[in-house]
Phi, psi and omega in degrees: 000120139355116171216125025258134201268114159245115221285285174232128199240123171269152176289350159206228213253157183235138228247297191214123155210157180249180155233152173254185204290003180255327130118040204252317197242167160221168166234117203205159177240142185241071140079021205220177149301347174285163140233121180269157192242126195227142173234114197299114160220181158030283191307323187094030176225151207281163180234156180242104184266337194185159171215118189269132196222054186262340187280139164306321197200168209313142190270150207221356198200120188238138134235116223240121177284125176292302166305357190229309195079035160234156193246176193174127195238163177203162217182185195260335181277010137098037175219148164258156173222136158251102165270151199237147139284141167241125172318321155005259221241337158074023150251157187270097194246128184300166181210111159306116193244113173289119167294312188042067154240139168249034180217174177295164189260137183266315140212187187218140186215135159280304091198152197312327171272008173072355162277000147227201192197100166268139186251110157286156187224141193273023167259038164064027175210170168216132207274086186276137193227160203177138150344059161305100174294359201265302161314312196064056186204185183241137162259180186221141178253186174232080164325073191271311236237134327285023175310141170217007165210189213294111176295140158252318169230190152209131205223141109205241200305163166294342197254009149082008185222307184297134215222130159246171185216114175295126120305109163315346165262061197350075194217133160285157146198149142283129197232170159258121195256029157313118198263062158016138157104323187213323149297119202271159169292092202304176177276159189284152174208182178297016191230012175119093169299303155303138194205068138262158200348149185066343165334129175244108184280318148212143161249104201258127113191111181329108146006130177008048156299310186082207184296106170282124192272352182196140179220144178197135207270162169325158165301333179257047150042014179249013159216160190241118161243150171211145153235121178245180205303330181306344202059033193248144177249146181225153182236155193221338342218125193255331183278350190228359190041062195253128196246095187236105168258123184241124172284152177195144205253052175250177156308163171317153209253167177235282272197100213226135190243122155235139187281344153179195200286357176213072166173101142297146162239120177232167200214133172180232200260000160271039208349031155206179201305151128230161206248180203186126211219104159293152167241357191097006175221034192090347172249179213193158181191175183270112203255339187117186188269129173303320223225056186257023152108176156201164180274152182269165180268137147216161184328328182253033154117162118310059195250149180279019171298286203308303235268355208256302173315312149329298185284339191291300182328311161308322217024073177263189149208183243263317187309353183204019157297335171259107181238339173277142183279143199277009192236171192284320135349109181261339200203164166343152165241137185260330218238114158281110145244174208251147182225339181189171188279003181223024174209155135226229175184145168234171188173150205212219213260335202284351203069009177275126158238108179239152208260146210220147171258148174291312161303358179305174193276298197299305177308304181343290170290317160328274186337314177255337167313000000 
């Protein structure tokens, strides 16, 4: 396989999108109040199977339960939905879920066993939501305290109770979503043994960092990497309450991945991956850009033919003709998820989802410079 791979290309920008556990169908909102639903077929090329329109206003956040098949949306109209397919009839039917926000929902998460969710918010809370069975509805309790401004993502912990949250007061922080009742009692870890709702596990936030824009935890759930507006990546270690920061001279950072206990992947307005490099023992560092573009060929030569015939097509002129970018990236990437245990994907304002392998030669060499 080719890398970097594009998967899908859209005519603007893509606002959320998931894969489900098979990597068969995706789910995405293009920057509108819908969400379409795309299916890998028989061709290798995606199809448009459905399109969901229960929401009002622009979608902000898709997620797809691996264990369920059920997705769950959040929007700007301050409401969630879990959609079930029902095998019947091949449509997807929502179940309204009260957030009980009076601001937009920011994003959305399943929590790794897929029996709850949390919707972050610009109301200074973040909205842990579950199953009630006795009702037969879903409720939401609210993580408020310290929150104070707006949550932009959330990720979480592997034990399935520990919640982190990126903040607009430019703050991290780990909290407890433990739900009485539907959570078995976690093992003790550096992050803290007793954990009921609301526990506050850490509060992070680094001197003029500005807005932490993405937060995600180590794989073993024992370190927090975030990226904020400063253009900086951070690691955060709850056994020693340790804060390792690498400055960097790129644009703000959107989106931070990890590929395993010592290699981050982050995303954000240079429009392509960078790597971040560990040794295992606490320091860290920048390895470079994943992506470092090359010009495309084209077809009639590197003739000033070519180059005048360039301009026809376009209809430019020699002042604003090279607009195109060298890297398969076109515009910001806002948004990384993990796609296979050797693969993830990304996707931004170009409207693009491409698909990136973790082993390319190119993470390779970054990785050993």
């Amino acid at each position: 396989m080719t890398n970097p791979q594009v998967l899908l290309s859209l005519p603007g920008p893509v606002s959320a999108f998931a894969f489900n556990a098979d990597r068969s169908q995706v789910a995405l909102c293009p920057n509108t109040n819908e969400v379409h639903i795309y299916a890998l077929d028989a061709g290798n090329s995606w199809t448009l199977t459905h399109t969901l329109t229960s929401h009002t206003a622009l979608v902000t956040g898709i997620d797809w339960a691996p264990t369920t098949n059920r997705l769950v949306t959040c929007s700007q109209d301050r409401n969630g939905y879990v959609w079930s397919l029902d095998a019947q009839t091949n449509q997807w039917d929502p179940a309204l879920v009260l957030l009980r926000i009076n601001r937009s929902a920011t994003h959305v998460r399943w929590s790794p066993k897929g029996d709850k969710f949390a919707v972050a918010s610009g109301a200074k809370c973040v909205s842990v939501c579950y199953f009630d069975q006795d009702n037969d509805w879903w409720v939401a309790k609210h993580l408020k305290k310290p929150l104070r401004s707006t949550v932009l993502r959330i990720a979480w912990h592997p034990n399935n109770v520990l919640l982190a949250a990126a903040g607009a007061d430019n703050r991290a922080r780990v909290l407890s979503a433990f739900i009485k009742g539907l959570d078995s009692k976690p093992a003790p870890s550096p992050w803290g043994d007793r954990l009921p709702f609301g526990t506050i596990c850490a509060d992070i936030g680094p001197e003029g960092c500005g807005w932490v824009h993405d937060v995600a935890f180590s794989p073993d759930g024992t370190a927090l990497a975030f990226v904020a507006h400063d253009s900086s990546f951070y690691v955060y270690y709850p056994a020693t309450a340790q804060v390792i920061a690498v400055p960097t001279t790129l644009l703000p950072l959107l989106g931070v991945m990890w590929l395993n206990d010592t290699e981050v992947v982050a995303v954000g307005h240079d429009c392509t991956p960078v790597l971040f490099v560990g040794n295992g023992n606490g320091e860290w560092r920048y390895a470079g850009k994943i992506d470092e573009g090359k010009k495309a060929s084209t077809s009639h030569g590197n003739s000033a033919l070519a180059k005048f015939r360039a301009m026809d097509s376009r209809a430019t002129t020699q002042a604003n003709q090279d607009t195109e970018l060298t890297t398969v990236h076109q515009n910001s990437i806002t948004l990384i998820q993990p796609y296979s245990p050797t693969h993830y994907v990304t996707t931004g304002i170009d409207g693009k989802i491409v698909l990136w392998h973790s082993l390319d030669e190119a993470l390779k060499r970054l990785a050993l410079a």
